[in-house]
PDB file of C-alpha atoms in Angstrom:
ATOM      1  CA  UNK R1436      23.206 114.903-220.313  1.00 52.00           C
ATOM      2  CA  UNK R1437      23.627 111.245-220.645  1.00 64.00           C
ATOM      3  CA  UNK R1438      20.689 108.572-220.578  1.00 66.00           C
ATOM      4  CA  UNK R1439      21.464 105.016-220.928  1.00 74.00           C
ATOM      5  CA  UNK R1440      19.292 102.948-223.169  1.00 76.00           C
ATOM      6  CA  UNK R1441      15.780 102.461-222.690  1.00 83.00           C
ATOM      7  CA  UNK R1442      14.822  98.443-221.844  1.00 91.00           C
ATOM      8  CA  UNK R1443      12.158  96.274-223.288  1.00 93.00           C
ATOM      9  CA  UNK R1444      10.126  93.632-220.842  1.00 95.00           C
ATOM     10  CA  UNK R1445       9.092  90.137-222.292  1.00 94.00           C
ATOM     11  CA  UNK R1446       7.495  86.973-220.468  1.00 93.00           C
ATOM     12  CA  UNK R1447      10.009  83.846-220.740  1.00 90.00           C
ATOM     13  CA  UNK R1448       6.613  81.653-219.732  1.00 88.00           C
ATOM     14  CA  UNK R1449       5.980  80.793-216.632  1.00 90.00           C
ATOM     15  CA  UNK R1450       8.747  81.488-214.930  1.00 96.00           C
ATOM     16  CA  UNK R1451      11.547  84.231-216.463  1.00 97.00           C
ATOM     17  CA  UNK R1452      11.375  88.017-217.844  1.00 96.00           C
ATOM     18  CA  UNK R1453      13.836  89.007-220.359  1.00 96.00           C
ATOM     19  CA  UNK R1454      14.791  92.679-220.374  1.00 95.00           C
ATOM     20  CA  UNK R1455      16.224  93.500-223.617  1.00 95.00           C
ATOM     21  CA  UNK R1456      18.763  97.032-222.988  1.00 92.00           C
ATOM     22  CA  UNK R1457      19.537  97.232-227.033  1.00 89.00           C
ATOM     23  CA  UNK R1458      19.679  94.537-229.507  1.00 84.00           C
ATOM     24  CA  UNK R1459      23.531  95.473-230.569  1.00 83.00           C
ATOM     25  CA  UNK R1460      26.490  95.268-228.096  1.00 83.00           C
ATOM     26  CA  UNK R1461      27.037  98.373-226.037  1.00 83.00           C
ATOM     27  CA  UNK R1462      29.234  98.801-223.320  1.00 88.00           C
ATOM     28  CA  UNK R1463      27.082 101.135-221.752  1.00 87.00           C
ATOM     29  CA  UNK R1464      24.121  98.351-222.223  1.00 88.00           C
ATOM     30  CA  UNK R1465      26.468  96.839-220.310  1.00 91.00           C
ATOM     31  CA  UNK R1466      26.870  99.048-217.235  1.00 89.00           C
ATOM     32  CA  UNK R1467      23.674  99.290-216.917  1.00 91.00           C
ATOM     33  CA  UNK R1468      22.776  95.097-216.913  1.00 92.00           C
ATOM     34  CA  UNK R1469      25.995  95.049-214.368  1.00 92.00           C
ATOM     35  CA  UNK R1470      23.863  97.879-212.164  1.00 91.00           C
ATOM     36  CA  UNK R1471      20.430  96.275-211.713  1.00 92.00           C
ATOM     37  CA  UNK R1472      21.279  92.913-211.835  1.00 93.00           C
ATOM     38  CA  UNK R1473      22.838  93.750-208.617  1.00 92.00           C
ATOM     39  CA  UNK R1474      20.369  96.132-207.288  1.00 92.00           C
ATOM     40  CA  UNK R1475      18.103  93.052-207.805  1.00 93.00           C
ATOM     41  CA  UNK R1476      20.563  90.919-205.842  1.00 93.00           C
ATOM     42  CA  UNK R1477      20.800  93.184-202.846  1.00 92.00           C
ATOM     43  CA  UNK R1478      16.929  93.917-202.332  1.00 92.00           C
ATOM     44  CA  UNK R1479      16.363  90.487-202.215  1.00 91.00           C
ATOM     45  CA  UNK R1480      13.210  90.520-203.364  1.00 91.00           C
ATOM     46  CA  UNK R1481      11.164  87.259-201.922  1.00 95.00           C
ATOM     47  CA  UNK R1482      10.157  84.949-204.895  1.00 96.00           C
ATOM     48  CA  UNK R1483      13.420  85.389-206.843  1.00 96.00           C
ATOM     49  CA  UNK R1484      15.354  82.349-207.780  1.00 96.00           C
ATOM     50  CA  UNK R1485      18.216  83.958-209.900  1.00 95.00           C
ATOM     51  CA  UNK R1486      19.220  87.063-211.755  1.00 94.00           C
ATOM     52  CA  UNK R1487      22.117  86.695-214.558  1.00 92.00           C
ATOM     53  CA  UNK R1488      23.312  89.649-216.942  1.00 91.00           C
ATOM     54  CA  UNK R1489      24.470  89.341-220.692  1.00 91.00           C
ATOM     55  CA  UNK R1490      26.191  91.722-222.887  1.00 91.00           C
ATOM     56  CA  UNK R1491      23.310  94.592-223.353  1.00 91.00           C
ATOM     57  CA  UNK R1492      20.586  92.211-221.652  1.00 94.00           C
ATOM     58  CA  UNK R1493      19.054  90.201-218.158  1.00 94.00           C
ATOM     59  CA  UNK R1494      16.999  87.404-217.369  1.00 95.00           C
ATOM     60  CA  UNK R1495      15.213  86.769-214.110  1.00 96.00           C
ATOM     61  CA  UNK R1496      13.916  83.787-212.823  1.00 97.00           C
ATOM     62  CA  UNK R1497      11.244  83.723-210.196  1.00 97.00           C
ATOM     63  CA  UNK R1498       8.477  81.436-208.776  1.00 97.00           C
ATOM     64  CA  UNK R1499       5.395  82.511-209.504  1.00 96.00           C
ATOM     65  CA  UNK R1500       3.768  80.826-206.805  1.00 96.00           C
ATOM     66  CA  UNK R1501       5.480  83.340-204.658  1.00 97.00           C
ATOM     67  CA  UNK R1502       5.732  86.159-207.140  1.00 96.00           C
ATOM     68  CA  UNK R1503       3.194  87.345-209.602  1.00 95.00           C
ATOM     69  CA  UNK R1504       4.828  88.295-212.819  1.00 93.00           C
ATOM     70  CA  UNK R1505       3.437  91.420-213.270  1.00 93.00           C
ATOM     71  CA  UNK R1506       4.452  92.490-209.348  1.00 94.00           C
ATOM     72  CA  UNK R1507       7.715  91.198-210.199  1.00 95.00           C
ATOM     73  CA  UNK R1508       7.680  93.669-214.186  1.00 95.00           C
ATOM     74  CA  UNK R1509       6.235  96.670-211.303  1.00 94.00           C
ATOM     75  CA  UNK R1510      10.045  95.755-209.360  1.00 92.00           C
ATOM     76  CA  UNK R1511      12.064  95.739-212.291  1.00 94.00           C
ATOM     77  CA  UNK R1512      10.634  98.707-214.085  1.00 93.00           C
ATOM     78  CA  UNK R1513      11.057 100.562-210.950  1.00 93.00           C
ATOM     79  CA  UNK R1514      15.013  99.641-210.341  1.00 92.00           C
ATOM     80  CA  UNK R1515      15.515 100.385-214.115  1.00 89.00           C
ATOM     81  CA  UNK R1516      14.538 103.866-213.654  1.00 87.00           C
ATOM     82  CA  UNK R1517      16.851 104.168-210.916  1.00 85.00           C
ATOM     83  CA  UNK R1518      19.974 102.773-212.952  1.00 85.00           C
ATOM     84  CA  UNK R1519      19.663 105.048-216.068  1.00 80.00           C
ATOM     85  CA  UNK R1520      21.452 107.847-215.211  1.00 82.00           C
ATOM     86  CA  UNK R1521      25.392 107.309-215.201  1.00 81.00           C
ATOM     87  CA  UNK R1522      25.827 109.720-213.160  1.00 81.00           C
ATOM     88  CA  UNK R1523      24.435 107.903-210.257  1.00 81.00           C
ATOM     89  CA  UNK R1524      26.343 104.476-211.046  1.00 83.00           C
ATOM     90  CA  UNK R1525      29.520 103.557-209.402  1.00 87.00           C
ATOM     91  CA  UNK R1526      30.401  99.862-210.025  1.00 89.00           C
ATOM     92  CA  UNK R1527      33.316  97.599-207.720  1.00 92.00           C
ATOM     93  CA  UNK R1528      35.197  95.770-209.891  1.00 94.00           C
ATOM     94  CA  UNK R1529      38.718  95.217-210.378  1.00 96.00           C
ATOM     95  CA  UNK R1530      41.398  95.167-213.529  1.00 97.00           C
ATOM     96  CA  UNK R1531      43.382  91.363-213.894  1.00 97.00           C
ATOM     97  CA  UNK R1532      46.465  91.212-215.703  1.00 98.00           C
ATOM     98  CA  UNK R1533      46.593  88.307-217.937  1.00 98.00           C
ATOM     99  CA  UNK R1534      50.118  87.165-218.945  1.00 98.00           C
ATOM    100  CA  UNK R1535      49.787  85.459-222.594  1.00 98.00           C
ATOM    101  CA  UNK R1536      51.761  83.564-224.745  1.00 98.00           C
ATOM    102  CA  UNK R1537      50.857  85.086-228.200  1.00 98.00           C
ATOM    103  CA  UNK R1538      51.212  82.760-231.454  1.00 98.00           C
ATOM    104  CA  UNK R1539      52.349  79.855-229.175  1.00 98.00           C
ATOM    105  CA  UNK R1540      52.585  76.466-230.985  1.00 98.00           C
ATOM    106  CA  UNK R1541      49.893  74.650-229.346  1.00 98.00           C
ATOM    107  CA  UNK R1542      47.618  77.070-230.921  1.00 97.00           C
ATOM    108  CA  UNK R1543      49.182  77.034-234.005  1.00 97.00           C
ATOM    109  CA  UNK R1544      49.003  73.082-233.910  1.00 97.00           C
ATOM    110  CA  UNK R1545      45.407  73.479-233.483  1.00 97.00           C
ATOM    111  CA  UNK R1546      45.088  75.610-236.686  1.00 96.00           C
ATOM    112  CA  UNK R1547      46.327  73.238-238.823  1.00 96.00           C
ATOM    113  CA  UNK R1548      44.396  70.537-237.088  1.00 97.00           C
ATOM    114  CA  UNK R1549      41.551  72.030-238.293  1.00 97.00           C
ATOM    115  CA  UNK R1550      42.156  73.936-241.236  1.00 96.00           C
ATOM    116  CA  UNK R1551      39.301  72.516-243.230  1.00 96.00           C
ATOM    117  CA  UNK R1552      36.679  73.907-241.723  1.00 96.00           C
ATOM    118  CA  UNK R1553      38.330  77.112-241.814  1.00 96.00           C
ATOM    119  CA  UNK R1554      37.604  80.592-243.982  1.00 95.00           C
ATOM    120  CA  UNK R1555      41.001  80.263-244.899  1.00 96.00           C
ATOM    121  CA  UNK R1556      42.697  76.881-244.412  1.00 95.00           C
ATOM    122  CA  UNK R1557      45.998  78.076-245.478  1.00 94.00           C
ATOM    123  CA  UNK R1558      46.771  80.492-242.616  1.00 97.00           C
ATOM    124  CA  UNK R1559      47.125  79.973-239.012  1.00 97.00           C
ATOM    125  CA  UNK R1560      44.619  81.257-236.922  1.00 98.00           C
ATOM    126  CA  UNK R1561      47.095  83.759-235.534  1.00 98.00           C
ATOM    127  CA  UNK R1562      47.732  85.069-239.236  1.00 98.00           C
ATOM    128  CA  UNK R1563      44.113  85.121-240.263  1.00 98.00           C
ATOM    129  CA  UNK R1564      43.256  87.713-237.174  1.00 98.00           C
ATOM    130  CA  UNK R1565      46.259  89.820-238.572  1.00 98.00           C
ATOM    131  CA  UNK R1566      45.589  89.728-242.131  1.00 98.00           C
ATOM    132  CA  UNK R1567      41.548  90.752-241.528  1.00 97.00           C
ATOM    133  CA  UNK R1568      42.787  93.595-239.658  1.00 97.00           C
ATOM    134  CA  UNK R1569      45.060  95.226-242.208  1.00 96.00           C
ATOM    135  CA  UNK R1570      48.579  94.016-240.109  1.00 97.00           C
ATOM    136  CA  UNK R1571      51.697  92.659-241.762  1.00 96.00           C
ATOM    137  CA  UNK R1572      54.057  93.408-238.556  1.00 97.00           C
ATOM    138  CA  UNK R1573      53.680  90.602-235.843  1.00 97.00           C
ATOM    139  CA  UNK R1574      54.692  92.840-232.629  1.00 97.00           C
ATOM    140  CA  UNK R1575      52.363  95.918-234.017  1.00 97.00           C
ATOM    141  CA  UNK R1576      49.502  93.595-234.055  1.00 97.00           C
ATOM    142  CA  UNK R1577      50.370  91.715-230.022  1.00 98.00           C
ATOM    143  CA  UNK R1578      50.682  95.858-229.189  1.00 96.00           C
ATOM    144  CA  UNK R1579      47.594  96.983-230.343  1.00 95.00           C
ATOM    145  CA  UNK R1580      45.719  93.659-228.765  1.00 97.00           C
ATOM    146  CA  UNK R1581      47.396  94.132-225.528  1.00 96.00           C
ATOM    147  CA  UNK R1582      47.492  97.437-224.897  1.00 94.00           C
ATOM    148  CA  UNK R1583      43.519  97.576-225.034  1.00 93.00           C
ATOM    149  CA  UNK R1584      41.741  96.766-221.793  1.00 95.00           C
ATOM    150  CA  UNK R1585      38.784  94.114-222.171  1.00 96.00           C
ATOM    151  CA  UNK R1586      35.328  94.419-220.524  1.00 95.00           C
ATOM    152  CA  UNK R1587      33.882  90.994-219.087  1.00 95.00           C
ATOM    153  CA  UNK R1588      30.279  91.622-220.342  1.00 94.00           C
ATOM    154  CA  UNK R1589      28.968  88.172-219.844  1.00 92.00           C
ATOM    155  CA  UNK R1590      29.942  84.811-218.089  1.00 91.00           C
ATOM    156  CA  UNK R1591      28.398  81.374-219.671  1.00 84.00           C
ATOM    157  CA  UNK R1592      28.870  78.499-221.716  1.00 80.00           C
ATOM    158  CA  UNK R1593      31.833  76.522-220.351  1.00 81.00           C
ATOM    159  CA  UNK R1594      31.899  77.148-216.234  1.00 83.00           C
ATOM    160  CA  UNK R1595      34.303  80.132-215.680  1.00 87.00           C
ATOM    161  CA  UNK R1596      34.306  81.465-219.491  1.00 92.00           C
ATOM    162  CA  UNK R1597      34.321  85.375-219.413  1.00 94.00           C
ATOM    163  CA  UNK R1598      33.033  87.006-222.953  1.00 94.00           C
ATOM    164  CA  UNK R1599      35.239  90.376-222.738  1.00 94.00           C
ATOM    165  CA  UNK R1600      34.615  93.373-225.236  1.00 94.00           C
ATOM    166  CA  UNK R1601      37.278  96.148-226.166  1.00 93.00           C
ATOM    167  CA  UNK R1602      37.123  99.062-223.578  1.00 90.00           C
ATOM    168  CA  UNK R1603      37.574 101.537-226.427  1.00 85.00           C
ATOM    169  CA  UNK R1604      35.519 104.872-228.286  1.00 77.00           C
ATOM    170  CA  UNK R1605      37.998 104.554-231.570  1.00 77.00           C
ATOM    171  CA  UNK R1606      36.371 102.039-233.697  1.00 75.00           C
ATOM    172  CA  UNK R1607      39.578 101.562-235.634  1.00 76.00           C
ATOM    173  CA  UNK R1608      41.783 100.692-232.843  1.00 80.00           C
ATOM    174  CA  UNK R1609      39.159  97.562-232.197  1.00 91.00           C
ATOM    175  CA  UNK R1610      40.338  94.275-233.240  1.00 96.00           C
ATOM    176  CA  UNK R1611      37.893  91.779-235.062  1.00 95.00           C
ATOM    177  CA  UNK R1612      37.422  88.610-236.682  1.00 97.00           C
ATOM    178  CA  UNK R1613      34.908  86.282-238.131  1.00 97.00           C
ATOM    179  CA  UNK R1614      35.036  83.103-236.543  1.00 97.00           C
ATOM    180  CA  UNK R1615      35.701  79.343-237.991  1.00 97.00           C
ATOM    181  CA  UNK R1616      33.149  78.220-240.896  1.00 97.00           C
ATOM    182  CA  UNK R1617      32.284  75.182-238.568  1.00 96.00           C
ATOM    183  CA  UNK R1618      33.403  75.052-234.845  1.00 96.00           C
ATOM    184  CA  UNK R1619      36.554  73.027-233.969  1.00 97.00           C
ATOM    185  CA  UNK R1620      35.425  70.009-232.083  1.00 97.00           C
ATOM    186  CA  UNK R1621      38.329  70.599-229.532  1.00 97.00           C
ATOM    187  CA  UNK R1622      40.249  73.752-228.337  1.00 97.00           C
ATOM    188  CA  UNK R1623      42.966  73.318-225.972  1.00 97.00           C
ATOM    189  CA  UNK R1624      42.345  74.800-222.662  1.00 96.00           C
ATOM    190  CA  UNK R1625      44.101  78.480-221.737  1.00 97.00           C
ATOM    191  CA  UNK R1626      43.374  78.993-225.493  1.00 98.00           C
ATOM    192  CA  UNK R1627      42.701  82.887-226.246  1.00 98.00           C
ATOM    193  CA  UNK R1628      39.919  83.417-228.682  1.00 97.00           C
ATOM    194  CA  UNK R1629      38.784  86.153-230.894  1.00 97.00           C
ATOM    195  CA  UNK R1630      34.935  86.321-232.774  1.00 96.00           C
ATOM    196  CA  UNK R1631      33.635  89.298-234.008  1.00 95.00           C
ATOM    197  CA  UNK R1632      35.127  91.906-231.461  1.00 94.00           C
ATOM    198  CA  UNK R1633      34.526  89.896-228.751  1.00 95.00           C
ATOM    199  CA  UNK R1634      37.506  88.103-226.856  1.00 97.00           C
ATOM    200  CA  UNK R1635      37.434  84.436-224.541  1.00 97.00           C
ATOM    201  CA  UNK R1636      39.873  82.313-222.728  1.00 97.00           C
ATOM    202  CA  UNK R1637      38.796  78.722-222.891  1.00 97.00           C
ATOM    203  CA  UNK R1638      38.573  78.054-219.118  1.00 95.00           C
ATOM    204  CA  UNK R1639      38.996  73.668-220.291  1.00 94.00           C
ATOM    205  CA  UNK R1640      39.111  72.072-223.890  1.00 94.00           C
ATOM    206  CA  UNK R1641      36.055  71.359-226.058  1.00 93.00           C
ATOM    207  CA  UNK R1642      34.659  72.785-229.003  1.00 95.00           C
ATOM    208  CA  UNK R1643      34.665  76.153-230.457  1.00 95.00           C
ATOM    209  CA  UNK R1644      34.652  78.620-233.644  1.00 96.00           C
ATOM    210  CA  UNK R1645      36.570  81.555-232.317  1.00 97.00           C
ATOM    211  CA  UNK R1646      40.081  82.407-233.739  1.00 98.00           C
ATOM    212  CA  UNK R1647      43.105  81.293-231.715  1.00 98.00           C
ATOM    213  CA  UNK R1648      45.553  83.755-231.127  1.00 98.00           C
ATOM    214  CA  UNK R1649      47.545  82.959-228.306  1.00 98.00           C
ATOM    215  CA  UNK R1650      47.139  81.183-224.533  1.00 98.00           C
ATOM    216  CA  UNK R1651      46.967  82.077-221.286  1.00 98.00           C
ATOM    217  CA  UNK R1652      49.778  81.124-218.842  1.00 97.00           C
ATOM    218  CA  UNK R1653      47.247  81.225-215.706  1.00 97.00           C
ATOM    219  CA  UNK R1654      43.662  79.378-215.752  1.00 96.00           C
ATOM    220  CA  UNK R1655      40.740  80.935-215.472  1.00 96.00           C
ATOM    221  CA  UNK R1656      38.900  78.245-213.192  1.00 95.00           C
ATOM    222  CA  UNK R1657      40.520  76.222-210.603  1.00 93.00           C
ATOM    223  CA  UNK R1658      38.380  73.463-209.491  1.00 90.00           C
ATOM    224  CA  UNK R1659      41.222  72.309-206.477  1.00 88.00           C
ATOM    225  CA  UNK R1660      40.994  75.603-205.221  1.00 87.00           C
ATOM    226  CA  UNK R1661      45.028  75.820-204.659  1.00 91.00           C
ATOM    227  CA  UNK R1662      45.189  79.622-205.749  1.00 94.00           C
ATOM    228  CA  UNK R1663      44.946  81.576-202.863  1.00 94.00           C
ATOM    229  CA  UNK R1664      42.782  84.047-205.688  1.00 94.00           C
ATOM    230  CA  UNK R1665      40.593  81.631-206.730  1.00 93.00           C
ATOM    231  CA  UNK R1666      39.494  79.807-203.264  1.00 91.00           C
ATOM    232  CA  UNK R1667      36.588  81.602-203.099  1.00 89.00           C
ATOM    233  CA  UNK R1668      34.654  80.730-206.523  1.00 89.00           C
ATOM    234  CA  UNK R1669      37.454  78.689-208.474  1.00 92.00           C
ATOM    235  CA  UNK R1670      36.077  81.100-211.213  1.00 94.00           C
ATOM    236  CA  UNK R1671      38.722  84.025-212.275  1.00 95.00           C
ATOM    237  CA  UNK R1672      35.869  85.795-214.370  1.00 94.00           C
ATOM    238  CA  UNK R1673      33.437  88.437-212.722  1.00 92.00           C
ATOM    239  CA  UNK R1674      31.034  90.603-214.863  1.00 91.00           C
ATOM    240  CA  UNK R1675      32.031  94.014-214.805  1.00 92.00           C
ATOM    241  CA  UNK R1676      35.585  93.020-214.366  1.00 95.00           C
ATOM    242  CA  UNK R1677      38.648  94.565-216.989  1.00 96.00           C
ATOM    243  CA  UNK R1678      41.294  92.207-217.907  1.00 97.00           C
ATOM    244  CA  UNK R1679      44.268  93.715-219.677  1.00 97.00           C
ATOM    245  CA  UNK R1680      46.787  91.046-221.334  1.00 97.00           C
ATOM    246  CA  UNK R1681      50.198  91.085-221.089  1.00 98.00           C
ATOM    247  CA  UNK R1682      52.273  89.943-223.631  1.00 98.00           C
ATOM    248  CA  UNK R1683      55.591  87.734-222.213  1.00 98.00           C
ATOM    249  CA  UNK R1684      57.985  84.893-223.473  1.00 98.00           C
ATOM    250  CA  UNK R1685      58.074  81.120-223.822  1.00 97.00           C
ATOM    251  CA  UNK R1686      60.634  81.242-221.022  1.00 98.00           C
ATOM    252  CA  UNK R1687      57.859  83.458-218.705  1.00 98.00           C
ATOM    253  CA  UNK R1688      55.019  81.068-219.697  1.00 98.00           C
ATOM    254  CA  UNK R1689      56.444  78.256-218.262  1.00 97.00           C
ATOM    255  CA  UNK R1690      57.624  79.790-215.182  1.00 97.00           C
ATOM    256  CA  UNK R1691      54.502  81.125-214.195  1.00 97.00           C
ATOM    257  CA  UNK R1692      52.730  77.579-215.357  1.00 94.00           C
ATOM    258  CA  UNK R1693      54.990  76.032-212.723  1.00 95.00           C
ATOM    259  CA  UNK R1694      54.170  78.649-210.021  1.00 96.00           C
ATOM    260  CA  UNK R1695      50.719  77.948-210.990  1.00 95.00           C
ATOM    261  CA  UNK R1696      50.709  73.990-210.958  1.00 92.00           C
ATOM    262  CA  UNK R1697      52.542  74.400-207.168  1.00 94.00           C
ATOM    263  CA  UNK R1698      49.963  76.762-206.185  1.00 94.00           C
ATOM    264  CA  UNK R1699      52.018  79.910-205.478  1.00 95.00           C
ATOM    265  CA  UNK R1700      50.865  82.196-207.868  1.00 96.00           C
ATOM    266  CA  UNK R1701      48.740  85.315-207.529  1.00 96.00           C
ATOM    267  CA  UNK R1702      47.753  87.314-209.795  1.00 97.00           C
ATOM    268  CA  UNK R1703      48.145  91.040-210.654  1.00 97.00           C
ATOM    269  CA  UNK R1704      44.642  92.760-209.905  1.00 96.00           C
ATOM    270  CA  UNK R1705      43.708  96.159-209.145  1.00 95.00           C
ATOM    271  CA  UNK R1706      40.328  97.329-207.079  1.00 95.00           C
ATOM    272  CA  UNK R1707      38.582 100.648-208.767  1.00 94.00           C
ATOM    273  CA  UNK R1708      35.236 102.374-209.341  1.00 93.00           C
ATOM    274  CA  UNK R1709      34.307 102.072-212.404  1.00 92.00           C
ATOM    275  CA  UNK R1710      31.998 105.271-213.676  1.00 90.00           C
ATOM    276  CA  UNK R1711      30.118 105.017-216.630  1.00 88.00           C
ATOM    277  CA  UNK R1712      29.632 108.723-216.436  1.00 88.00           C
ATOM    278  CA  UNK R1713      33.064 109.304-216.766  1.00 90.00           C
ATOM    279  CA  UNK R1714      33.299 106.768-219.485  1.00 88.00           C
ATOM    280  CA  UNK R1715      30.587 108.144-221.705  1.00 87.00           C
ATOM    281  CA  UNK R1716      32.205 111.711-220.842  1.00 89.00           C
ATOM    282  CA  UNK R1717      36.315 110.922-221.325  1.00 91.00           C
ATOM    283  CA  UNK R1718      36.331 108.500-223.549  1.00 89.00           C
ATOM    284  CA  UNK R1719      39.598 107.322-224.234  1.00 91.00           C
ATOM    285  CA  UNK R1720      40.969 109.586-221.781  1.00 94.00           C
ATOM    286  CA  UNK R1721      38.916 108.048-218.909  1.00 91.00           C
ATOM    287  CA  UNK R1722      39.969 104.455-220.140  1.00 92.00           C
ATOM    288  CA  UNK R1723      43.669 105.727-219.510  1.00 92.00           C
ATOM    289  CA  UNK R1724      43.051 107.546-216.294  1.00 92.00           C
ATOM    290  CA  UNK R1725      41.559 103.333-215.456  1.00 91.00           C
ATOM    291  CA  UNK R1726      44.955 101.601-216.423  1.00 92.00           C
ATOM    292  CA  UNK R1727      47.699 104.176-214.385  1.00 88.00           C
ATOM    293  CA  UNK R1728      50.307 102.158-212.586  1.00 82.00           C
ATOM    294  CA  UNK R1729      48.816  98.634-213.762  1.00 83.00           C
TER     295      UNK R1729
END
């Protein structure tokens, strides 16, 4: 039988409680943030201003002229226990296909651009990922990074950003990276990312210390709203969501950039029901069963 992690309460002063799932990244942490900070969103409970999830964490706001805290800690404590067993969670989200330009020369032009305050100025970004992860083939190392499917486990810092974490049980199979010694002061926007195991498309440019390895050929956040996809939120990005790149040519990148810029584009997504249970149970197996036919 599977439990998910146990979470820790703590007063944010007057006005937040932080609940703590584990203090390292899990991706069932992550299910089980996903589950209650919904559960908290549909109950609607009166005093509540907001409710976000992080990787293997929440925070809740609330006004405590409406709310006591400690009625509010009786709430939460009460939902947790509802959302620990998998086998009870079934989570809407959907898989994205991300078509990337991998090793593209505006990212490569960046690397060089700021190569001093790199780990180690004389390699591109793109060859600094490979070398710290034991690859000397090029197309081995674009397989292995798009061929895993990545878990959005938090949204924040730049409007529309999506943190994403490998969907995977084999350690080895998870590519990693330190990040810059001191953060670029510009990143061009569409820019794919890598830090530690975690993944990020820069939604716009500005500064950064992840690894460029490639770009994006579709934005993440479309403030126009002239993507039939993205007219609801202008935000691509929704925790719980799996996006799974897709690697394609120079030719492909600027086709679908045009298709983009005109506004005719949609992209590739999938609906499923995601089950922790299954994920905890299957493994690899169950992350398979996920990506049939996509």
């Amino acid at each position: 039988m599977f439990n998910l992690p146990e979470t820790s309460f703590n007063f944010g002063g007057d006005e937040y409680i932080y609940a703590e799932i584990s203090r390292d990244m899990r991706v069932e942490s992550n299910f089980k943030a996903l589950a209650i900070t919904e559960e908290v969103r549909k109950r609607n409970i009166p005093g509540i201003i907001d409710v976000v999830s992080s990787n293997a964490s929440y925070l809740v706001r609330y006004n405590p002229d409406v709310i006591s805290a400690r009625d509010l800690l009786v709430y939460l404590k009460e939902i947790d226990l509802t959302k620990s067993d998998p086998a009870r969670l079934h989570l809407p989200v959907r898989i994205v296909e991300i078509p990337t330009w991998y090793d593209d020369p505006v990212t490569q032009e960046y690397s060089r651009r700021f190569q001093n305050r790199h780990p180690e100025p004389g390699l591109s970004n793109f060859e600094y990922v490979m070398k710290v992860n034991g690859f000397t083939d090029k197309e081995a190392f674009i397989e292995r990074h798009s061929q895993t499917p990545y878990l959005i486990t938090m949204v924040g810092f730049l409007p529309g950003t999506a943190w994403h974490f490998p969907l995977s049980h084999h350690q080895n199979n998870i590519i990693q990276s330190p990040k810059y010694d001191s953060p670029r002061t510009d990143t061009p926007e569409r820019a794919i990312g890598l830090g530690g195991a975690f993944n990020v498309i820069y939604p716009v440019n500005g500064p950064g210390s992840y690894q460029l390895i490639g770009r994006s050929a579709v934005p993440v956040v479309d403030p126009t709203k002239r993507l039939a996809d993205l007219m609801e939120t202008s935000f691509l990005a929704r925790p719980g969501d799996i996006w799974k790149y897709r690697p394609i040519t120079e030719q492909e990148y600027n086709q679908i950039k045009v298709e983009t810029e005109e506004g005719g584009y949609r992209y590739k997504m999938k609906n499923i029901m995601l089950s922790p249970l299954e994920y905890l149970e299957k493994g690899e197996t169950y992350i398979r069963e996920l990506m049939e036919d996509f």
